[in-house]
């Protein structure tokens, strides 16, 4: 039974109420679906997640489904703002609220946490990911299981850890497509002056998202101590972050006479790293992208006379105070996308920490003691 004209008009009027013009769960514009059991407007992608949790939600298209009068009344009496005040009343400031650009796992666990588990309805409620210490057994890496443990003070209980990761220098970002697992998480951190990556997953989507938010909770506590005058609003962006862009390009060497070789590139804010394989532990090289007022620039094309041996013809030239870096892209659309991201990074003002980041890496002593929280990775018992 299709939507009648009267119901369509009523839904359009309700959707004009502030808050209803975006998806209640991921913020996507112009949501085309609604949960007639929760009274919220949601996008197509989130509606699919709701549909898989029938105990909490019944979804209908705003344009194609038949709406009963009592369902329209529920939408009018509730709406996104009302639902937010109820189901998001006590979300911890560090908890990552996914957007429409994030992977399905993050959005699904956000929806389940809100409506199914009702984690955020009660103020002062304790959370499993906000504990001072957390263990996770049988974490899967590319090769074998690992046991992870993190704590807010010195690490004392981990036995013969394979790695100790300082929380302030690490990042965690979900990479389901790259890792080949819907629960795949990439963790990067500084090891011996280079960026180290480990790729992990867990069979339980809830478990790995809880771990992700546990890392953010510990990071925030550290930053609150390190920067006592900063507000939470200023500190939250310093927690985990998604990469600005990833993908294949070809590059040549410093003499610019070597052949172009295909590499996987990751742009992590001001660090452009390139790998032989997307799942390599260490980058083959790293380029720091500073501000354009300090000798950094990017342009389309390659210098005249550049030796080319590859089939990719859409060139990019990055100039730094030290040297030029030459890349080629397979498609013009890829070239333009990379150019935009490089230009945006170089146009952004640098923080004092970024000004000294390269010097700090050179001066950093790997054995130095600190009060920075730690994450430990060790072998899990078979």
GROMACS .gro file of C-alpha atoms in nm:
model
  382
    1UNK     CA    1   0.000   0.000   0.000
    2UNK     CA    2   0.160   0.327  -0.107
    3UNK     CA    3   0.185   0.656   0.079
    4UNK     CA    4  -0.125   0.873   0.039
    5UNK     CA    5  -0.112   1.248  -0.027
    6UNK     CA    6  -0.231   1.345   0.320
    7UNK     CA    7   0.031   1.133   0.497
    8UNK     CA    8   0.303   1.261   0.265
    9UNK     CA    9   0.210   1.620   0.346
   10UNK     CA   10   0.207   1.547   0.719
   11UNK     CA   11   0.551   1.381   0.707
   12UNK     CA   12   0.694   1.676   0.511
   13UNK     CA   13   0.561   1.915   0.775
   14UNK     CA   14   0.706   1.708   1.058
   15UNK     CA   15   1.040   1.689   0.882
   16UNK     CA   16   1.061   2.069   0.882
   17UNK     CA   17   1.097   2.064   1.261
   18UNK     CA   18   1.462   2.142   1.352
   19UNK     CA   19   1.665   1.823   1.392
   20UNK     CA   20   1.446   1.614   1.165
   21UNK     CA   21   1.621   1.734   0.849
   22UNK     CA   22   1.919   1.507   0.918
   23UNK     CA   23   1.954   1.140   1.008
   24UNK     CA   24   1.909   1.087   1.382
   25UNK     CA   25   2.202   0.844   1.391
   26UNK     CA   26   2.468   0.957   1.144
   27UNK     CA   27   2.373   1.313   1.051
   28UNK     CA   28   2.323   1.251   0.678
   29UNK     CA   29   2.112   1.520   0.512
   30UNK     CA   30   1.755   1.466   0.390
   31UNK     CA   31   1.674   1.129   0.551
   32UNK     CA   32   1.425   0.933   0.344
   33UNK     CA   33   1.318   0.683   0.609
   34UNK     CA   34   1.160   0.685   0.950
   35UNK     CA   35   1.134   0.454   1.248
   36UNK     CA   36   0.765   0.444   1.330
   37UNK     CA   37   0.842   0.273   1.661
   38UNK     CA   38   1.109   0.518   1.781
   39UNK     CA   39   0.971   0.827   1.611
   40UNK     CA   40   1.296   0.931   1.440
   41UNK     CA   41   1.399   1.020   1.085
   42UNK     CA   42   1.690   0.818   0.946
   43UNK     CA   43   1.884   0.772   0.623
   44UNK     CA   44   1.874   0.470   0.393
   45UNK     CA   45   2.194   0.316   0.530
   46UNK     CA   46   2.090   0.350   0.894
   47UNK     CA   47   1.742   0.220   0.811
   48UNK     CA   48   1.905  -0.105   0.700
   49UNK     CA   49   2.071  -0.136   1.040
   50UNK     CA   50   1.744  -0.061   1.219
   51UNK     CA   51   1.568  -0.322   1.008
   52UNK     CA   52   1.813  -0.584   1.133
   53UNK     CA   53   1.715  -0.507   1.494
   54UNK     CA   54   1.338  -0.561   1.479
   55UNK     CA   55   1.308  -0.565   1.858
   56UNK     CA   56   1.383  -0.193   1.874
   57UNK     CA   57   1.273  -0.049   1.543
   58UNK     CA   58   1.023  -0.073   1.261
   59UNK     CA   59   1.121   0.135   0.960
   60UNK     CA   60   0.921   0.277   0.673
   61UNK     CA   61   1.001   0.480   0.364
   62UNK     CA   62   0.885   0.841   0.380
   63UNK     CA   63   0.795   0.826   0.012
   64UNK     CA   64   0.672   0.475  -0.061
   65UNK     CA   65   0.533   0.312   0.253
   66UNK     CA   66   0.183   0.335   0.393
   67UNK     CA   67   0.171   0.520   0.727
   68UNK     CA   68  -0.106   0.469   0.980
   69UNK     CA   69  -0.247   0.769   1.165
   70UNK     CA   70  -0.103   0.656   1.499
   71UNK     CA   71   0.241   0.622   1.340
   72UNK     CA   72   0.224   0.976   1.206
   73UNK     CA   73   0.120   1.095   1.549
   74UNK     CA   74   0.419   0.918   1.705
   75UNK     CA   75   0.657   1.087   1.459
   76UNK     CA   76   0.503   1.427   1.538
   77UNK     CA   77   0.519   1.378   1.915
   78UNK     CA   78   0.878   1.252   1.914
   79UNK     CA   79   1.127   1.339   1.642
   80UNK     CA   80   1.506   1.346   1.638
   81UNK     CA   81   1.560   1.611   1.903
   82UNK     CA   82   1.329   1.437   2.150
   83UNK     CA   83   1.501   1.104   2.085
   84UNK     CA   84   1.842   1.262   2.130
   85UNK     CA   85   1.747   1.408   2.468
   86UNK     CA   86   1.641   1.060   2.576
   87UNK     CA   87   1.879   0.815   2.413
   88UNK     CA   88   2.189   1.040   2.409
   89UNK     CA   89   2.139   1.206   2.747
   90UNK     CA   90   2.466   1.081   2.895
   91UNK     CA   91   2.706   1.005   2.609
   92UNK     CA   92   3.065   1.034   2.736
   93UNK     CA   93   3.250   1.321   2.571
   94UNK     CA   94   3.518   1.085   2.435
   95UNK     CA   95   3.268   0.838   2.282
   96UNK     CA   96   3.297   0.847   1.905
   97UNK     CA   97   2.969   0.941   1.739
   98UNK     CA   98   2.991   0.813   1.382
   99UNK     CA   99   2.891   1.014   1.076
  100UNK     CA  100   2.756   0.897   0.743
  101UNK     CA  101   3.117   0.870   0.622
  102UNK     CA  102   3.209   0.607   0.881
  103UNK     CA  103   3.199   0.231   0.837
  104UNK     CA  104   2.886   0.029   0.901
  105UNK     CA  105   3.030  -0.131   1.216
  106UNK     CA  106   3.064   0.202   1.398
  107UNK     CA  107   2.714   0.309   1.298
  108UNK     CA  108   2.561  -0.025   1.393
  109UNK     CA  109   2.719  -0.030   1.739
  110UNK     CA  110   2.618   0.334   1.795
  111UNK     CA  111   2.258   0.248   1.708
  112UNK     CA  112   2.262  -0.064   1.926
  113UNK     CA  113   2.422   0.125   2.216
  114UNK     CA  114   2.151   0.393   2.199
  115UNK     CA  115   1.831   0.203   2.136
  116UNK     CA  116   1.899  -0.163   2.216
  117UNK     CA  117   2.131  -0.143   2.517
  118UNK     CA  118   2.019   0.208   2.623
  119UNK     CA  119   2.372   0.284   2.741
  120UNK     CA  120   2.334   0.661   2.746
  121UNK     CA  121   1.995   0.715   2.908
  122UNK     CA  122   2.115   0.728   3.270
  123UNK     CA  123   2.355   0.998   3.397
  124UNK     CA  124   2.651   0.879   3.606
  125UNK     CA  125   2.627   0.529   3.458
  126UNK     CA  126   2.957   0.339   3.442
  127UNK     CA  127   3.080   0.205   3.110
  128UNK     CA  128   3.290  -0.100   3.035
  129UNK     CA  129   3.512   0.107   2.804
  130UNK     CA  130   3.574   0.367   3.076
  131UNK     CA  131   3.747   0.133   3.321
  132UNK     CA  132   4.099   0.203   3.438
  133UNK     CA  133   4.214  -0.130   3.301
  134UNK     CA  134   4.078  -0.347   3.024
  135UNK     CA  135   4.177  -0.688   2.893
  136UNK     CA  136   4.092  -0.837   2.558
  137UNK     CA  137   4.175  -1.199   2.486
  138UNK     CA  138   4.216  -1.357   2.147
  139UNK     CA  139   4.256  -1.040   1.949
  140UNK     CA  140   4.322  -1.145   1.591
  141UNK     CA  141   4.607  -1.002   1.385
  142UNK     CA  142   4.714  -1.102   1.037
  143UNK     CA  143   4.916  -1.393   1.175
  144UNK     CA  144   4.795  -1.499   1.521
  145UNK     CA  145   4.598  -1.411   1.832
  146UNK     CA  146   4.719  -1.144   2.070
  147UNK     CA  147   4.620  -1.033   2.419
  148UNK     CA  148   4.584  -0.659   2.467
  149UNK     CA  149   4.580  -0.472   2.794
  150UNK     CA  150   4.575  -0.100   2.861
  151UNK     CA  151   4.586   0.090   3.184
  152UNK     CA  152   4.590   0.453   3.288
  153UNK     CA  153   4.914   0.419   3.486
  154UNK     CA  154   5.235   0.222   3.445
  155UNK     CA  155   5.179  -0.118   3.286
  156UNK     CA  156   5.251  -0.383   3.547
  157UNK     CA  157   5.042  -0.688   3.469
  158UNK     CA  158   5.133  -0.761   3.109
  159UNK     CA  159   5.375  -1.054   3.087
  160UNK     CA  160   5.646  -1.028   2.824
  161UNK     CA  161   5.460  -0.786   2.596
  162UNK     CA  162   5.543  -0.790   2.227
  163UNK     CA  163   5.487  -0.414   2.212
  164UNK     CA  164   5.423  -0.126   2.449
  165UNK     CA  165   5.243   0.164   2.288
  166UNK     CA  166   5.230   0.510   2.438
  167UNK     CA  167   4.874   0.634   2.420
  168UNK     CA  168   4.967   0.993   2.331
  169UNK     CA  169   5.142   0.890   2.009
  170UNK     CA  170   4.897   0.631   1.880
  171UNK     CA  171   4.596   0.641   1.654
  172UNK     CA  172   4.317   0.392   1.589
  173UNK     CA  173   4.095   0.392   1.284
  174UNK     CA  174   3.857   0.133   1.142
  175UNK     CA  175   3.969  -0.019   0.812
  176UNK     CA  176   3.728  -0.300   0.722
  177UNK     CA  177   3.795  -0.293   0.348
  178UNK     CA  178   4.173  -0.276   0.378
  179UNK     CA  179   4.193  -0.551   0.640
  180UNK     CA  180   3.925  -0.764   0.476
  181UNK     CA  181   3.718  -0.798   0.793
  182UNK     CA  182   3.409  -0.592   0.890
  183UNK     CA  183   3.557  -0.548   1.240
  184UNK     CA  184   3.906  -0.451   1.122
  185UNK     CA  185   4.092  -0.183   1.319
  186UNK     CA  186   4.427  -0.027   1.228
  187UNK     CA  187   4.645   0.098   1.515
  188UNK     CA  188   4.943   0.320   1.436
  189UNK     CA  189   5.212   0.441   1.675
  190UNK     CA  190   5.571   0.565   1.677
  191UNK     CA  191   5.836   0.293   1.701
  192UNK     CA  192   6.208   0.369   1.666
  193UNK     CA  193   6.136   0.702   1.495
  194UNK     CA  194   5.905   0.539   1.237
  195UNK     CA  195   5.529   0.492   1.220
  196UNK     CA  196   5.432   0.132   1.300
  197UNK     CA  197   5.096  -0.018   1.198
  198UNK     CA  198   4.920  -0.323   1.337
  199UNK     CA  199   4.597  -0.455   1.190
  200UNK     CA  200   4.356  -0.626   1.427
  201UNK     CA  201   3.997  -0.744   1.452
  202UNK     CA  202   3.766  -0.926   1.688
  203UNK     CA  203   3.479  -1.161   1.615
  204UNK     CA  204   3.252  -0.938   1.826
  205UNK     CA  205   3.172  -0.599   1.674
  206UNK     CA  206   3.072  -0.465   2.015
  207UNK     CA  207   3.401  -0.575   2.168
  208UNK     CA  208   3.621  -0.399   1.917
  209UNK     CA  209   3.415  -0.078   1.923
  210UNK     CA  210   3.431  -0.085   2.304
  211UNK     CA  211   3.808  -0.116   2.273
  212UNK     CA  212   3.817   0.175   2.031
  213UNK     CA  213   3.629   0.394   2.278
  214UNK     CA  214   3.844   0.265   2.565
  215UNK     CA  215   4.149   0.398   2.383
  216UNK     CA  216   3.976   0.733   2.337
  217UNK     CA  217   3.882   0.745   2.708
  218UNK     CA  218   4.242   0.691   2.818
  219UNK     CA  219   4.373   0.940   2.564
  220UNK     CA  220   4.135   1.207   2.690
  221UNK     CA  221   4.239   1.152   3.051
  222UNK     CA  222   4.603   1.189   2.953
  223UNK     CA  223   4.537   1.508   2.756
  224UNK     CA  224   4.336   1.659   3.041
  225UNK     CA  225   4.644   1.621   3.263
  226UNK     CA  226   4.890   1.732   2.995
  227UNK     CA  227   4.682   2.038   2.899
  228UNK     CA  228   4.496   2.143   3.217
  229UNK     CA  229   4.377   2.472   3.068
  230UNK     CA  230   4.219   2.316   2.760
  231UNK     CA  231   3.849   2.239   2.733
  232UNK     CA  232   3.712   1.900   2.630
  233UNK     CA  233   3.591   2.060   2.307
  234UNK     CA  234   3.952   2.150   2.226
  235UNK     CA  235   4.087   1.809   2.324
  236UNK     CA  236   3.838   1.577   2.153
  237UNK     CA  237   3.979   1.642   1.801
  238UNK     CA  238   4.320   1.528   1.930
  239UNK     CA  239   4.189   1.177   1.998
  240UNK     CA  240   4.167   0.910   1.728
  241UNK     CA  241   4.125   1.032   1.371
  242UNK     CA  242   4.043   0.889   1.032
  243UNK     CA  243   4.301   0.918   0.756
  244UNK     CA  244   4.230   1.203   0.517
  245UNK     CA  245   4.286   0.983   0.213
  246UNK     CA  246   4.436   0.650   0.109
  247UNK     CA  247   4.503   0.489  -0.225
  248UNK     CA  248   4.758   0.393  -0.488
  249UNK     CA  249   4.991   0.633  -0.666
  250UNK     CA  250   5.321   0.585  -0.842
  251UNK     CA  251   5.636   0.763  -0.724
  252UNK     CA  252   5.994   0.806  -0.834
  253UNK     CA  253   6.309   0.844  -0.625
  254UNK     CA  254   6.498   1.152  -0.504
  255UNK     CA  255   6.712   1.181  -0.821
  256UNK     CA  256   6.392   1.172  -1.028
  257UNK     CA  257   6.563   0.950  -1.283
  258UNK     CA  258   6.446   0.622  -1.131
  259UNK     CA  259   6.142   0.446  -1.266
  260UNK     CA  260   5.802   0.515  -1.114
  261UNK     CA  261   5.686   0.241  -0.877
  262UNK     CA  262   5.333   0.173  -0.756
  263UNK     CA  263   5.290   0.235  -0.385
  264UNK     CA  264   5.002   0.253  -0.136
  265UNK     CA  265   4.974   0.603   0.015
  266UNK     CA  266   4.815   0.711   0.341
  267UNK     CA  267   4.761   1.077   0.430
  268UNK     CA  268   4.742   1.110   0.808
  269UNK     CA  269   4.702   1.486   0.847
  270UNK     CA  270   5.054   1.621   0.779
  271UNK     CA  271   5.217   1.280   0.730
  272UNK     CA  272   5.208   1.130   0.383
  273UNK     CA  273   5.331   0.771   0.414
  274UNK     CA  274   5.384   0.518   0.137
  275UNK     CA  275   5.394   0.140   0.153
  276UNK     CA  276   5.471  -0.143  -0.086
  277UNK     CA  277   5.160  -0.323   0.043
  278UNK     CA  278   4.860  -0.164   0.223
  279UNK     CA  279   4.908  -0.404   0.517
  280UNK     CA  280   5.280  -0.350   0.566
  281UNK     CA  281   5.384  -0.285   0.925
  282UNK     CA  282   5.621   0.001   0.839
  283UNK     CA  283   5.607   0.265   0.568
  284UNK     CA  284   5.885   0.265   0.311
  285UNK     CA  285   5.897   0.642   0.344
  286UNK     CA  286   5.722   0.941   0.493
  287UNK     CA  287   5.677   1.300   0.374
  288UNK     CA  288   5.598   1.580   0.617
  289UNK     CA  289   5.358   1.839   0.470
  290UNK     CA  290   5.409   2.178   0.629
  291UNK     CA  291   5.236   2.511   0.574
  292UNK     CA  292   5.258   2.683   0.235
  293UNK     CA  293   5.415   2.990   0.400
  294UNK     CA  294   5.715   2.777   0.496
  295UNK     CA  295   5.819   2.648   0.155
  296UNK     CA  296   5.562   2.373   0.095
  297UNK     CA  297   5.354   2.363  -0.224
  298UNK     CA  298   5.169   2.121  -0.449
  299UNK     CA  299   5.086   2.144  -0.819
  300UNK     CA  300   4.944   1.929  -1.094
  301UNK     CA  301   5.185   1.779  -1.347
  302UNK     CA  302   5.552   1.686  -1.345
  303UNK     CA  303   5.863   1.894  -1.424
  304UNK     CA  304   5.964   1.906  -1.788
  305UNK     CA  305   6.195   1.623  -1.886
  306UNK     CA  306   6.087   1.389  -1.607
  307UNK     CA  307   6.168   1.029  -1.694
  308UNK     CA  308   5.846   0.829  -1.715
  309UNK     CA  309   5.821   0.455  -1.740
  310UNK     CA  310   5.469   0.389  -1.612
  311UNK     CA  311   5.127   0.406  -1.771
  312UNK     CA  312   4.989   0.654  -1.520
  313UNK     CA  313   5.007   1.006  -1.662
  314UNK     CA  314   4.828   1.233  -1.414
  315UNK     CA  315   5.119   1.384  -1.227
  316UNK     CA  316   5.153   1.562  -0.893
  317UNK     CA  317   5.456   1.757  -0.772
  318UNK     CA  318   5.505   1.833  -0.401
  319UNK     CA  319   5.777   2.082  -0.311
  320UNK     CA  320   5.925   2.093   0.039
  321UNK     CA  321   6.221   2.296   0.170
  322UNK     CA  322   6.436   1.985   0.126
  323UNK     CA  323   6.333   1.837  -0.210
  324UNK     CA  324   6.059   1.770  -0.463
  325UNK     CA  325   5.842   1.458  -0.464
  326UNK     CA  326   5.689   1.335  -0.789
  327UNK     CA  327   5.380   1.115  -0.811
  328UNK     CA  328   5.143   0.993  -1.081
  329UNK     CA  329   4.779   0.883  -1.054
  330UNK     CA  330   4.589   0.640  -1.270
  331UNK     CA  331   4.283   0.862  -1.308
  332UNK     CA  332   4.241   1.237  -1.329
  333UNK     CA  333   3.973   1.219  -1.058
  334UNK     CA  334   4.229   1.058  -0.824
  335UNK     CA  335   4.480   1.330  -0.907
  336UNK     CA  336   4.231   1.607  -0.833
  337UNK     CA  337   4.125   1.447  -0.506
  338UNK     CA  338   4.485   1.412  -0.386
  339UNK     CA  339   4.562   1.769  -0.494
  340UNK     CA  340   4.269   1.902  -0.292
  341UNK     CA  341   4.373   1.718   0.022
  342UNK     CA  342   4.738   1.824  -0.011
  343UNK     CA  343   4.637   2.185  -0.069
  344UNK     CA  344   4.399   2.183   0.228
  345UNK     CA  345   4.670   2.047   0.458
  346UNK     CA  346   4.928   2.299   0.340
  347UNK     CA  347   4.679   2.586   0.379
  348UNK     CA  348   4.598   2.494   0.740
  349UNK     CA  349   4.783   2.674   1.018
  350UNK     CA  350   5.036   2.461   1.201
  351UNK     CA  351   5.022   2.408   1.574
  352UNK     CA  352   5.335   2.454   1.791
  353UNK     CA  353   5.349   2.075   1.827
  354UNK     CA  354   5.353   2.033   1.449
  355UNK     CA  355   5.632   2.289   1.410
  356UNK     CA  356   5.860   2.074   1.623
  357UNK     CA  357   5.731   1.727   1.530
  358UNK     CA  358   6.023   1.634   1.305
  359UNK     CA  359   6.278   1.762   1.556
  360UNK     CA  360   6.102   1.578   1.837
  361UNK     CA  361   6.128   1.252   1.645
  362UNK     CA  362   6.501   1.295   1.606
  363UNK     CA  363   6.551   1.385   1.971
  364UNK     CA  364   6.312   1.129   2.114
  365UNK     CA  365   6.492   0.871   2.326
  366UNK     CA  366   6.319   0.532   2.295
  367UNK     CA  367   6.403   0.442   2.654
  368UNK     CA  368   6.283   0.765   2.812
  369UNK     CA  369   6.054   0.731   3.113
  370UNK     CA  370   5.716   0.906   3.118
  371UNK     CA  371   5.375   0.899   3.280
  372UNK     CA  372   5.196   0.844   2.951
  373UNK     CA  373   4.933   0.563   2.962
  374UNK     CA  374   5.031   0.250   2.780
  375UNK     CA  375   4.877  -0.015   2.558
  376UNK     CA  376   5.046  -0.354   2.566
  377UNK     CA  377   5.026  -0.632   2.309
  378UNK     CA  378   5.141  -0.983   2.397
  379UNK     CA  379   5.091  -1.339   2.278
  380UNK     CA  380   4.761  -1.494   2.379
  381UNK     CA  381   4.775  -1.845   2.521
  382UNK     CA  382   4.675  -2.118   2.280
   0.00000   0.00000   0.00000
